[in-house]
Short mmCIF file of C-alpha atoms and ligand atoms in Angstrom, two decimals:
data_model
loop_
_atom_site.label_atom_id
_atom_site.label_comp_id
_atom_site.label_asym_id
_atom_site.label_seq_id
_atom_site.Cartn_x
_atom_site.Cartn_y
_atom_site.Cartn_z
CA UNK A 22 -17.21 -9.79 -51.09
CA UNK A 23 -15.51 -8.35 -48.00
CA UNK A 24 -15.63 -9.97 -44.68
CA UNK A 25 -18.02 -8.57 -42.00
CA UNK A 26 -16.40 -8.08 -38.82
CA UNK A 27 -17.98 -7.06 -35.35
CA UNK A 28 -15.82 -5.80 -32.56
CA UNK A 29 -17.51 -5.65 -29.21
CA UNK A 30 -15.86 -2.57 -27.25
CA UNK A 31 -14.06 0.51 -28.07
CA UNK A 32 -10.73 0.69 -26.03
CA UNK A 33 -7.38 0.33 -27.48
CA UNK A 34 -7.59 -3.44 -27.99
CA UNK A 35 -10.79 -3.15 -29.91
CA UNK A 36 -9.26 -0.15 -32.03
CA UNK A 37 -6.35 -2.08 -32.75
CA UNK A 38 -8.28 -5.07 -33.85
CA UNK A 39 -10.43 -2.68 -36.01
CA UNK A 40 -7.62 -0.94 -37.72
CA UNK A 41 -5.93 -4.70 -38.69
CA UNK A 42 -9.33 -5.74 -40.12
CA UNK A 43 -9.96 -2.79 -41.93
CA UNK A 44 -6.33 -3.06 -43.38
CA UNK A 45 -7.24 -6.54 -44.79
CA UNK A 46 -10.39 -5.04 -46.42
CA UNK A 47 -13.11 -6.09 -43.91
CA UNK A 48 -15.99 -4.29 -43.20
CA UNK A 49 -15.73 -3.46 -39.56
CA UNK A 50 -18.32 -2.05 -37.03
CA UNK A 51 -17.77 -1.40 -33.49
CA UNK A 52 -20.34 -1.93 -30.64
CA UNK A 53 -19.78 -0.10 -27.56
CA UNK A 54 -21.66 -0.27 -24.42
CA UNK A 55 -20.98 3.29 -23.19
CA UNK A 56 -21.87 6.55 -24.59
CA UNK A 57 -19.56 8.42 -26.66
CA UNK A 58 -18.17 10.43 -23.68
CA UNK A 59 -17.59 7.29 -21.64
CA UNK A 60 -16.23 5.20 -24.68
CA UNK A 61 -12.81 3.95 -24.81
CA UNK A 62 -12.98 2.05 -21.50
CA UNK A 63 -9.99 1.84 -19.18
CA UNK A 64 -7.58 2.63 -22.28
CA UNK A 65 -8.90 6.20 -21.40
CA UNK A 66 -7.77 6.17 -17.75
CA UNK A 67 -4.29 5.32 -18.60
CA UNK A 68 -1.20 7.64 -18.94
CA UNK A 69 -0.82 5.88 -22.33
CA UNK A 70 2.61 4.74 -21.61
CA UNK A 71 3.58 1.48 -23.82
CA UNK A 72 6.25 -0.87 -22.90
CA UNK A 73 8.14 -2.61 -26.03
CA UNK A 74 11.47 -3.94 -26.70
CA UNK A 75 13.91 -2.04 -28.83
CA UNK A 76 17.59 -2.30 -29.34
CA UNK A 77 18.53 1.65 -29.70
CA UNK A 78 16.99 4.98 -29.52
CA UNK A 79 17.29 4.94 -33.42
CA UNK A 80 14.33 2.76 -33.37
CA UNK A 81 12.42 5.03 -31.41
CA UNK A 82 12.91 8.32 -33.51
CA UNK A 83 10.24 7.41 -36.47
CA UNK A 84 7.65 6.79 -33.66
CA UNK A 85 7.72 10.28 -32.36
CA UNK A 86 5.33 13.00 -32.71
CA UNK A 87 8.14 15.56 -32.50
CA UNK A 88 11.42 14.01 -33.68
CA UNK A 89 12.63 17.47 -33.79
CA UNK A 90 12.61 18.06 -30.04
CA UNK A 91 15.53 19.70 -29.16
CA UNK A 92 16.03 17.38 -25.99
CA UNK A 93 16.66 14.50 -28.19
CA UNK A 94 20.03 14.85 -29.47
CA UNK A 95 20.99 15.04 -25.48
CA UNK A 96 18.93 11.78 -24.92
CA UNK A 97 20.34 8.33 -23.99
CA UNK A 98 17.29 6.28 -24.51
CA UNK A 99 19.47 3.11 -23.91
CA UNK A 100 17.96 -0.07 -24.99
CA UNK A 101 15.28 -2.51 -23.60
CA UNK A 102 16.03 -5.89 -25.15
CA UNK A 103 13.26 -9.00 -25.72
CA UNK A 104 15.41 -10.84 -23.01
CA UNK A 105 14.93 -7.71 -20.45
CA UNK A 106 11.49 -7.45 -21.23
CA UNK A 107 10.85 -11.23 -20.54
CA UNK A 108 12.90 -11.05 -17.34
CA UNK A 109 10.65 -8.27 -16.10
CA UNK A 110 7.52 -10.15 -16.87
CA UNK A 111 8.98 -13.33 -15.07
CA UNK A 112 9.75 -11.28 -11.96
CA UNK A 113 5.81 -10.84 -11.52
CA UNK A 114 5.02 -14.66 -12.32
CA UNK A 115 5.48 -16.29 -8.62
CA UNK A 116 8.00 -18.80 -10.17
CA UNK A 117 5.49 -19.60 -13.11
CA UNK A 118 7.78 -19.83 -16.64
CA UNK A 119 7.14 -17.39 -19.24
CA UNK A 120 3.57 -17.94 -20.84
CA UNK A 121 3.03 -18.15 -24.55
CA UNK A 122 0.99 -15.38 -24.33
CA UNK A 123 3.80 -13.30 -22.70
CA UNK A 124 6.37 -14.66 -25.26
CA UNK A 125 4.07 -13.17 -28.04
CA UNK A 126 3.72 -10.00 -26.07
CA UNK A 127 7.39 -9.44 -26.08
CA UNK A 128 8.22 -10.73 -29.56
CA UNK A 129 5.63 -8.75 -31.09
CA UNK A 130 5.88 -5.54 -29.08
CA UNK A 131 8.26 -3.37 -31.34
CA UNK A 132 6.47 -4.39 -34.72
CA UNK A 133 3.04 -3.59 -33.22
CA UNK A 134 4.16 -0.28 -32.08
CA UNK A 135 5.68 0.56 -35.19
CA UNK A 136 2.52 -0.60 -37.03
CA UNK A 137 0.47 1.73 -34.71
CA UNK A 138 2.75 4.65 -35.65
CA UNK A 139 2.34 3.80 -39.28
CA UNK A 140 -1.23 4.35 -38.66
CA UNK A 141 -0.53 7.89 -37.19
CA UNK A 142 -0.54 7.02 -33.54
CA UNK A 143 2.19 8.99 -32.36
CA UNK A 144 4.42 8.96 -29.22
CA UNK A 145 6.63 11.20 -26.85
CA UNK A 146 9.35 10.22 -24.56
CA UNK A 147 8.28 10.00 -20.93
CA UNK A 148 10.93 12.48 -19.73
CA UNK A 149 9.15 13.51 -16.70
CA UNK A 150 8.94 9.94 -15.00
CA UNK A 151 11.16 7.79 -16.91
CA UNK A 152 14.54 9.76 -17.21
CA UNK A 153 16.68 11.83 -15.15
CA UNK A 154 19.53 14.09 -16.03
CA UNK A 155 23.23 13.36 -15.71
CA UNK A 156 26.15 15.42 -16.95
CA UNK A 157 23.82 17.37 -19.20
CA UNK A 158 22.08 14.46 -20.76
CA UNK A 159 18.66 12.77 -20.31
CA UNK A 160 19.08 9.25 -19.35
CA UNK A 161 16.21 6.98 -19.61
CA UNK A 162 15.97 4.03 -17.14
CA UNK A 163 13.50 1.08 -16.74
CA UNK A 164 12.61 0.00 -20.44
CA UNK A 165 9.45 2.39 -20.37
CA UNK A 166 10.23 5.00 -22.74
CA UNK A 167 7.60 6.41 -24.78
CA UNK A 168 3.81 7.10 -24.05
CA UNK A 169 0.96 8.20 -26.60
CA UNK A 170 0.79 11.76 -27.33
CA UNK A 171 -1.72 13.06 -24.74
CA UNK A 172 -1.82 9.96 -22.52
CA UNK A 173 -4.72 7.37 -22.58
CA UNK A 174 -7.20 9.72 -24.02
CA UNK A 175 -4.71 10.77 -26.78
CA UNK A 176 -4.13 7.25 -27.46
CA UNK A 177 -7.80 6.46 -27.93
CA UNK A 178 -8.48 9.59 -30.00
CA UNK A 179 -5.58 8.86 -32.57
CA UNK A 180 -6.61 5.10 -32.74
CA UNK A 181 -10.28 6.08 -33.43
CA UNK A 182 -9.13 8.65 -36.12
CA UNK A 183 -7.03 5.90 -37.99
CA UNK A 184 -10.05 3.52 -37.54
CA UNK A 185 -12.57 6.01 -38.89
CA UNK A 186 -10.33 7.20 -41.58
CA UNK A 187 -10.04 3.54 -43.00
CA UNK A 188 -14.02 3.29 -43.06
CA UNK A 189 -14.81 1.73 -39.65
CA UNK A 190 -18.12 2.19 -38.07
CA UNK A 191 -18.76 2.68 -34.37
CA UNK A 192 -22.38 2.47 -32.49
CA UNK A 193 -22.28 3.89 -28.98
CA UNK A 194 -24.82 3.06 -26.35
CA UNK A 195 -24.95 -0.35 -27.83
CA UNK A 196 -24.09 -2.93 -25.06
CA UNK A 197 -23.91 -6.49 -26.76
CA UNK A 198 -25.87 -8.86 -24.79
CA UNK A 199 -25.38 -12.13 -26.32
CA UNK A 200 -23.73 -13.98 -29.30
CA UNK A 201 -25.61 -15.13 -32.28
CA UNK A 202 -24.96 -18.86 -33.03
CA UNK A 203 -25.56 -21.28 -36.13
CA UNK A 204 -24.75 -24.43 -34.63
CA UNK A 205 -21.55 -24.23 -33.27
CA UNK A 206 -20.30 -21.18 -35.26
CA UNK A 207 -20.63 -17.49 -33.98
CA UNK A 208 -22.54 -15.78 -36.85
CA UNK A 209 -23.06 -12.35 -34.92
CA UNK A 210 -24.26 -10.62 -31.96
CA UNK A 211 -27.34 -9.40 -30.14
CA UNK A 212 -27.73 -5.70 -28.82
CA UNK A 213 -31.00 -6.45 -26.80
CA UNK A 214 -33.48 -7.93 -29.06
CA UNK A 215 -31.66 -6.55 -32.09
CA UNK A 216 -29.92 -9.40 -34.15
CA UNK A 217 -26.81 -8.61 -36.33
CA UNK A 218 -24.98 -10.98 -38.39
CA UNK A 219 -21.36 -11.03 -39.23
CA UNK A 220 -18.59 -13.30 -40.31
CA UNK A 221 -16.61 -12.89 -37.36
CA UNK A 222 -16.88 -11.39 -33.80
CA UNK A 223 -14.11 -9.89 -31.84
CA UNK A 224 -14.67 -9.73 -28.23
CA UNK A 225 -12.66 -6.74 -26.92
CA UNK A 226 -14.94 -5.85 -24.14
CA UNK A 227 -12.36 -5.71 -20.83
CA UNK A 228 -12.32 -7.64 -17.83
CA UNK A 229 -14.56 -8.30 -15.01
CA UNK A 230 -13.21 -5.70 -12.57
CA UNK A 231 -16.17 -3.65 -12.43
CA UNK A 232 -18.72 -6.53 -11.75
CA UNK A 233 -19.05 -6.82 -7.85
CA UNK A 234 -20.71 -10.33 -8.10
CA UNK A 235 -17.95 -11.68 -10.74
CA UNK A 236 -15.08 -10.29 -8.44
CA UNK A 237 -16.72 -11.91 -5.31
CA UNK A 238 -17.13 -15.11 -6.89
CA UNK A 239 -13.79 -15.44 -8.62
CA UNK A 240 -11.28 -13.31 -6.86
CA UNK A 241 -12.98 -13.52 -3.27
CA UNK A 242 -15.34 -12.28 -0.76
CA UNK A 243 -13.49 -9.11 0.21
CA UNK A 244 -13.23 -7.95 -3.45
CA UNK A 245 -17.07 -6.84 -3.51
CA UNK A 246 -15.90 -3.98 -1.43
CA UNK A 247 -12.94 -3.02 -3.71
CA UNK A 248 -13.03 0.51 -5.29
CA UNK A 249 -12.85 0.30 -9.34
CA UNK A 250 -10.29 2.61 -10.63
CA UNK A 251 -11.25 2.72 -14.21
CA UNK A 252 -14.80 2.34 -16.14
CA UNK A 253 -18.01 0.96 -14.72
CA UNK A 254 -18.70 -0.66 -18.01
CA UNK A 255 -16.00 -3.77 -17.76
CA UNK A 256 -18.46 -6.15 -16.28
CA UNK A 257 -17.25 -9.33 -17.80
CA UNK A 258 -20.08 -9.49 -20.38
CA UNK A 259 -17.63 -10.77 -23.16
CA UNK A 260 -16.23 -13.43 -20.77
CA UNK A 261 -19.73 -14.46 -19.84
CA UNK A 262 -20.84 -14.70 -23.53
CA UNK A 263 -17.79 -16.90 -24.38
CA UNK A 264 -17.91 -19.22 -21.53
CA UNK A 265 -21.58 -19.68 -22.20
CA UNK A 266 -20.88 -21.14 -25.63
CA UNK A 267 -18.16 -23.43 -24.25
CA UNK A 268 -14.90 -21.22 -24.35
CA UNK A 269 -12.30 -22.37 -21.65
CA UNK A 270 -11.25 -20.30 -18.96
CA UNK A 271 -7.64 -19.32 -18.90
CA UNK A 272 -5.21 -17.37 -16.40
CA UNK A 273 -5.52 -16.61 -12.82
CA UNK A 274 -9.02 -15.82 -12.16
CA UNK A 275 -8.19 -15.06 -8.52
CA UNK A 276 -5.75 -12.75 -9.46
CA UNK A 277 -6.02 -9.00 -10.42
CA UNK A 278 -4.12 -5.74 -10.34
CA UNK A 279 -4.92 -3.45 -7.27
CA UNK A 280 -3.39 -0.70 -5.71
CA UNK A 281 -3.89 1.05 -2.28
CA UNK A 282 -6.31 4.15 -2.96
CA UNK A 283 -8.04 6.71 -0.80
CA UNK A 284 -10.80 5.11 1.22
CA UNK A 285 -13.00 8.05 0.63
CA UNK A 286 -12.65 8.23 -3.19
CA UNK A 287 -15.75 7.79 -5.25
CA UNK A 288 -16.22 4.35 -6.77
CA UNK A 289 -15.03 4.22 -10.57
CA UNK A 290 -12.46 6.40 -12.02
CA UNK A 291 -14.04 9.64 -12.81
CA UNK A 292 -13.45 10.21 -16.48
CA UNK A 293 -14.68 13.69 -15.98
CA UNK A 294 -11.81 14.63 -13.73
CA UNK A 295 -8.47 15.65 -15.26
CA UNK A 296 -6.12 12.75 -15.67
CA UNK A 297 -3.93 14.34 -13.02
CA UNK A 298 -6.74 14.50 -10.53
CA UNK A 299 -7.81 11.00 -11.38
CA UNK A 300 -4.32 9.85 -10.68
CA UNK A 301 -4.13 11.36 -7.19
CA UNK A 302 -6.54 9.15 -5.62
CA UNK A 303 -3.90 6.36 -5.53
CA UNK A 304 -1.68 6.45 -2.27
CA UNK A 305 1.61 4.43 -2.72
CA UNK A 306 4.11 6.05 -0.52
CA UNK A 307 3.59 3.39 2.28
CA UNK A 308 7.36 2.65 1.86
CA UNK A 309 7.77 5.98 3.48
CA UNK A 310 5.94 4.97 6.58
CA UNK A 311 4.05 2.28 7.99
CA UNK A 312 0.41 0.83 7.36
CA UNK A 313 -1.64 -0.22 10.25
CA UNK A 314 -5.09 -2.09 10.09
CA UNK A 315 -8.20 -2.02 12.27
CA UNK A 316 -6.64 -4.19 14.91
CA UNK A 317 -3.86 -1.53 15.41
CA UNK A 318 -1.25 -3.97 13.75
CA UNK A 319 1.22 -3.82 10.68
CA UNK A 320 0.35 -6.42 8.14
CA UNK A 321 3.00 -6.27 5.27
CA UNK A 322 6.58 -5.23 4.79
CA UNK A 323 6.18 -1.50 3.63
CA UNK A 324 9.87 -1.55 2.43
CA UNK A 325 10.29 -4.75 0.76
CA UNK A 326 11.27 -3.33 -2.69
CA UNK A 327 10.96 -0.15 -4.85
CA UNK A 328 7.19 0.62 -4.84
CA UNK A 329 6.80 -0.30 -8.66
CA UNK A 330 7.25 -3.84 -7.59
CA UNK A 331 4.88 -3.75 -4.77
CA UNK A 332 2.05 -1.50 -5.24
CA UNK A 333 0.20 -3.82 -7.68
CA UNK A 334 0.03 -6.50 -4.69
CA UNK A 335 -0.60 -4.08 -1.76
CA UNK A 336 -3.78 -3.01 -3.03
CA UNK A 337 -4.94 -6.85 -2.36
CA UNK A 338 -3.26 -6.89 1.13
CA UNK A 339 -4.99 -3.61 2.21
CA UNK A 340 -8.40 -5.27 1.03
CA UNK A 341 -7.84 -8.32 2.71
CA UNK A 342 -7.66 -6.61 6.23
CA UNK A 343 -10.70 -6.35 8.69
CA UNK A 344 -13.15 -3.90 7.38
CA UNK A 345 -11.25 -3.64 4.27
CA UNK A 346 -8.99 -0.51 5.19
CA UNK A 347 -5.79 0.64 6.49
CA UNK A 348 -4.06 3.90 7.55
CA UNK A 349 -0.75 4.77 6.09
CA UNK A 350 1.35 6.91 9.00
CA UNK A 351 3.99 9.31 8.38
CA UNK A 352 5.94 11.76 10.38
CA UNK A 353 7.28 15.27 9.22
CA UNK A 354 10.67 13.80 8.29
CA UNK A 355 9.21 12.39 4.98
CA UNK A 356 6.43 14.96 4.12
CA UNK A 357 8.79 16.46 1.43
CA UNK A 358 9.02 12.98 -0.32
CA UNK A 359 5.42 12.14 -0.26
CA UNK A 360 4.02 12.02 -3.74
CA UNK A 361 1.69 15.11 -5.09
CA UNK A 362 -1.10 12.52 -4.62
CA UNK A 363 -0.74 13.25 -0.50
CA UNK A 364 -1.26 16.89 -1.13
CA UNK A 365 -4.17 16.89 -3.56
CA UNK A 366 -7.05 18.98 -2.70
CA UNK A 367 -9.36 15.95 -2.15
CA UNK A 368 -7.01 13.79 -0.12
CA UNK A 369 -8.27 12.47 2.98
CA UNK A 370 -5.95 12.51 5.99
CA UNK A 371 -5.97 13.48 9.84
CA UNK A 372 -2.97 15.41 11.19
CA UNK A 373 -1.56 16.20 14.39
CA UNK A 374 1.38 17.33 16.64
CA UNK A 375 1.55 14.29 18.75
CA UNK A 376 1.20 10.88 17.89
CA UNK A 377 -0.90 10.22 20.64
CA UNK A 378 -3.50 12.88 19.32
CA UNK A 379 -3.11 11.56 15.82
CA UNK A 380 -4.23 8.02 16.99
CA UNK A 381 -7.25 9.49 18.59
CA UNK A 382 -8.18 10.95 15.33
CA UNK A 383 -7.68 7.80 13.26
CA UNK A 384 -11.35 6.38 12.76
CA UNK A 385 -11.94 2.46 12.87
CA UNK A 386 -8.67 1.31 14.80
CA UNK A 387 -7.94 -0.26 17.86
CA UNK A 388 -5.91 2.65 19.64
CA UNK A 389 -4.38 1.10 22.32
CA UNK A 390 -2.87 -1.82 19.88
CA UNK A 391 -1.82 0.94 17.40
CA UNK A 392 0.16 2.81 20.05
CA UNK A 393 1.81 -0.29 21.01
CA UNK A 394 2.80 -1.13 17.59
CA UNK A 395 4.14 2.16 16.82
CA UNK A 396 6.29 1.90 19.74
CA UNK A 397 7.68 -1.50 19.04
CA UNK A 398 8.45 -0.61 15.52
CA UNK A 399 10.17 2.53 16.59
CA UNK A 400 12.20 0.43 18.99
CA UNK A 401 13.18 -1.98 16.22
CA UNK A 402 14.43 0.54 13.88
CA UNK A 403 18.29 0.24 12.89
CA UNK A 404 19.71 3.39 13.57
CA UNK A 405 23.09 2.28 12.17
CA UNK A 406 22.18 2.65 8.45
CA UNK A 407 21.30 5.93 6.81
CA UNK A 408 18.09 6.42 4.93
CA UNK A 409 18.34 6.72 1.29
CA UNK A 410 15.05 6.56 -0.67
CA UNK A 411 16.93 6.52 -3.98
CA UNK A 412 18.44 2.95 -3.32
CA UNK A 413 17.27 -0.23 -1.55
CA UNK A 414 19.13 1.35 1.70
CA UNK A 415 18.79 -1.96 3.87
CA UNK A 416 17.64 0.50 6.61
CA UNK A 417 15.46 -2.12 8.34
CA UNK A 418 13.74 -3.35 11.51
CA UNK A 419 15.08 -5.73 13.70
CA UNK A 420 13.31 -8.64 15.62
CA UNK A 421 9.79 -7.85 14.51
CA UNK A 422 7.44 -10.48 13.24
CA UNK A 423 6.83 -8.54 10.10
CA UNK A 424 9.98 -6.78 9.11
CA UNK A 425 10.42 -3.32 7.09
CA UNK A 426 13.44 -4.15 4.93
CA UNK A 427 14.10 -0.72 3.68
CA UNK A 428 13.53 2.92 4.39
CA UNK A 429 12.66 2.17 8.10
CA UNK A 430 12.83 5.29 10.02
CA UNK A 431 11.47 5.97 13.41
CA UNK A 432 7.93 7.62 13.44
CA UNK A 433 9.01 10.26 15.97
CA UNK A 434 9.19 13.66 14.63
CA UNK A 435 5.89 15.76 14.57
CA UNK A 436 3.63 16.77 13.05
CA UNK A 437 2.32 13.48 11.82
CA UNK A 438 -0.09 12.57 9.32
CA UNK A 439 -2.36 9.31 8.63
CA UNK A 440 -4.20 8.90 5.46
CA UNK A 441 -7.01 6.03 5.30
CA UNK A 442 -6.67 3.67 2.26
CA UNK A 443 -8.46 0.84 0.64
CA UNK A 444 -7.75 -1.46 -2.33
CA UNK A 445 -8.69 -0.48 -5.80
CA UNK A 446 -9.15 -2.54 -8.56
CA UNK A 447 -7.23 -1.87 -11.80
CA UNK A 448 -8.06 -4.81 -14.07
CA UNK A 449 -8.42 -8.62 -13.73
CA UNK A 450 -6.03 -11.36 -15.11
CA UNK A 451 -8.48 -14.26 -15.57
CA UNK A 452 -9.61 -14.69 -19.11
CA UNK A 453 -10.06 -16.78 -22.38
CA UNK A 454 -7.78 -18.91 -24.13
CA UNK A 455 -6.68 -18.00 -27.96
CA UNK A 456 -4.72 -19.39 -30.42
CA UNK A 457 -2.04 -17.55 -32.76
CA UNK A 458 -4.85 -16.06 -34.92
CA UNK A 459 -6.68 -14.86 -31.80
CA UNK A 460 -9.43 -17.33 -32.19
CA UNK A 461 -11.16 -18.20 -28.87
CA UNK A 462 -10.58 -22.07 -27.69
CA UNK A 463 -13.05 -24.42 -26.53
CA UNK A 464 -12.43 -26.97 -23.64
CA UNK A 465 -11.02 -29.39 -26.45
CA UNK A 466 -8.68 -26.63 -27.24
CA UNK A 467 -10.29 -26.17 -30.81
CA UNK A 468 -11.22 -22.89 -31.97
CA UNK A 469 -14.66 -21.49 -31.62
CA UNK A 470 -15.57 -20.80 -35.35
CA UNK A 471 -16.23 -17.08 -35.74
CA UNK A 472 -15.08 -16.07 -32.45
CA UNK A 473 -12.00 -13.87 -31.45
CA UNK A 474 -10.79 -12.06 -28.30
CA UNK A 475 -8.20 -9.65 -27.43
CA UNK A 476 -7.10 -7.07 -24.64
CA UNK A 477 -8.02 -7.46 -20.95
CA UNK A 478 -10.02 -10.65 -22.09
CA UNK A 479 -6.81 -12.58 -23.04
CA UNK A 480 -5.80 -15.05 -19.97
CA UNK A 481 -2.24 -15.85 -19.03
CA UNK A 482 -0.71 -12.53 -19.91
CA UNK A 483 -0.21 -11.59 -16.44
CA UNK A 484 -0.21 -13.09 -13.20
CA UNK A 485 1.03 -11.11 -10.04
CA UNK A 486 1.40 -7.64 -11.18
CA UNK A 487 3.07 -6.25 -14.53
CA UNK A 488 6.00 -4.14 -15.61
CA UNK A 489 4.18 -0.74 -16.32
CA UNK A 490 2.87 -0.20 -19.68
CA UNK A 491 2.60 -3.71 -20.69
CA UNK A 492 -1.24 -3.74 -20.30
CA UNK A 493 -1.66 -1.33 -23.42
CA UNK A 494 1.09 -3.07 -25.39
CA UNK A 495 -0.92 -6.28 -24.83
CA UNK A 496 -4.27 -4.80 -25.87
CA UNK A 497 -2.60 -3.55 -29.36
CA UNK A 498 -0.44 -6.71 -29.93
CA UNK A 499 -3.42 -9.26 -29.38
CA UNK A 500 -5.97 -6.83 -31.04
CA UNK A 501 -3.88 -6.89 -34.17
CA UNK A 502 -3.60 -10.59 -34.24
CA UNK A 503 -7.14 -10.87 -33.54
CA UNK A 504 -8.25 -8.16 -36.20
CA UNK A 505 -5.99 -10.19 -38.92
CA UNK A 506 -7.58 -13.46 -37.84
CA UNK A 507 -11.08 -12.36 -37.97
CA UNK A 508 -10.41 -11.04 -41.49
CA UNK A 509 -9.07 -14.35 -42.74
C1 FAD B 23 -6.66 3.85 -13.74
C2 FAD B 23 -5.96 2.90 -14.70
C3 FAD B 23 -4.44 3.12 -15.12
C4 FAD B 23 -3.88 2.17 -16.05
N1 FAD B 23 -2.77 2.75 -16.67
C5 FAD B 23 -2.05 1.88 -17.26
C6 FAD B 23 -1.01 2.38 -17.91
O1 FAD B 23 -0.29 3.60 -17.80
N2 FAD B 23 -0.31 1.50 -18.96
C7 FAD B 23 -0.76 0.44 -19.48
O2 FAD B 23 -0.20 -0.37 -20.17
N3 FAD B 23 -1.81 0.00 -18.74
C8 FAD B 23 -2.57 0.72 -17.97
N4 FAD B 23 -3.93 0.25 -17.38
C9 FAD B 23 -4.36 -0.94 -17.78
C10 FAD B 23 -5.19 -0.96 -19.24
O3 FAD B 23 -6.07 0.22 -19.08
C11 FAD B 23 -5.83 -1.77 -19.75
O4 FAD B 23 -4.81 -2.95 -19.82
C12 FAD B 23 -6.28 -1.72 -21.18
O5 FAD B 23 -6.61 -0.32 -21.57
C13 FAD B 23 -7.11 -2.69 -21.56
O6 FAD B 23 -7.79 -2.38 -22.91
P1 FAD B 23 -8.91 -3.14 -23.50
O7 FAD B 23 -9.20 -2.69 -24.78
O8 FAD B 23 -8.80 -4.59 -23.03
O9 FAD B 23 -10.13 -2.91 -22.50
P2 FAD B 23 -10.83 -1.27 -22.23
O10 FAD B 23 -10.06 -0.22 -22.70
O11 FAD B 23 -11.32 -1.18 -20.95
O12 FAD B 23 -12.10 -1.21 -23.28
C14 FAD B 23 -13.20 -2.26 -22.96
C15 FAD B 23 -14.30 -1.58 -23.69
O13 FAD B 23 -15.47 -2.61 -23.73
C16 FAD B 23 -16.77 -1.88 -23.66
N5 FAD B 23 -17.57 -3.02 -23.06
C17 FAD B 23 -17.73 -3.70 -22.04
N6 FAD B 23 -19.02 -4.37 -22.09
C18 FAD B 23 -19.49 -4.32 -23.32
C19 FAD B 23 -20.48 -4.91 -24.09
N7 FAD B 23 -21.34 -5.78 -23.59
N8 FAD B 23 -20.94 -4.40 -25.13
C20 FAD B 23 -20.32 -3.34 -25.78
N9 FAD B 23 -19.09 -2.80 -25.30
C21 FAD B 23 -18.64 -3.41 -24.03
C22 FAD B 23 -16.22 -0.95 -22.44
O14 FAD B 23 -17.16 0.09 -22.31
C23 FAD B 23 -15.01 -0.38 -22.91
O15 FAD B 23 -14.95 0.69 -23.75
C24 FAD B 23 -4.35 0.97 -16.56
C25 FAD B 23 -5.89 0.82 -16.13
C26 FAD B 23 -6.54 1.54 -15.22
C27 FAD B 23 -8.02 1.36 -14.77
#
């Protein structure tokens, strides 16, 4: 008789687990809290970009939706070795060694993407954001090369199609509320009063980013005020259910991925908006100007590094400021360089010909201190080095308590613009501990019989940020592992 597997959630991790379990002959049912439109969790909010190791472009061709794309013959995909992927992860670890989970993520990344592709999940090169043209050739940089066809929604649709075609079932509007136990073994779930039995349960219900109280208690008081960038449904239910029956906490509970966002955006990601619109609430061009808090002070090095290496930490820094907000200030010298998100129809900002008038329009700040801070900053800017946003130009400030290390230009050429921002949480890092089969471990490091986990719920995969595209790959890698494990 075939194994009966229940999966909680319907994002990328859940569907990867489902496909893997079905492959092994299990009967698989997904229970999803959201309605059909809102199913798919944070996965649907992504750009669908997936990071994985590869030795050469030849390994990518078979993964593509359109391998005959005219551009491919003039494309240099380079390589992205396992060593490079590991060192990229390490650069966010704050000195921690590579975790076991990170090692698995890297070593299984390529085979997992190839496996998804064998289930008709197809990809396209990210020409627009991850390559540049040199001597007529498209040259990819940075290791992030492919995204699922039609971004996160496309990834979800393709994975769901594969899951359903293999015979998987899905129930929407079915929030799993508790685990069913027989002694120490998990033997099913409760959806409200409804008891549903199974041989194995896979938790794929995301992190606790959309739960104000859990954010406050695990990450800190400031975090009850954070905007949530993705789904409202990832409220830590799976985590709670597992911890209640003795699972051990694993990973950085006080950490999370958060970025500077428009202070006046609606809470949650707005799945009803076009992906392009949704993305435009982000505000990450702080490196072209300065950020000022309610006291009128700068509070971080806006030019510490390229923005990919700072944006996931700076959301937190903004949220930690008095009133949980800051203003980003730019002068007209950089207006052309600001990303599209600053010209978005629903971008909130104030504008003025003079800096004094601008400061008058900026709500909630100490105006005298702000003026002083801008004057001091302008005086400290090194005028001997040239501004070059394409490199770490070393054009810095001298003598300020908080330095701006690169791209420091005076804010002196009107008109001026200021954008109010806060911190928006993407997802949480604290989760559960699993073994190589995806089984959830208890406080004695022993598997809890019948219980598996994957996706955002797996702890110790990320610590202080992540190289873009590794979240989805992690979901697929650990989803596939849990799916196979649950079917055994
Ligand atoms: C705005 C945004 C942009 C991002 N961009 C990228 C990117 O480009 N690349 C990348 O790699 N990562 C990105 N990420 C991170 C990425 O979304 C996550 O790492 C990944 O999608 C998590 O997958 P998951 O399957 O674990 O969770 P999810 O996709 O969030 O799925 C969890 C599911 O569980 C359901 N659920 C919750 N509780 C219950 C319950 N009690 N019962 C039943 N169902 C429940 C939820 O409704 C949801 O459908 C982004 C995240 C956001 C928010």
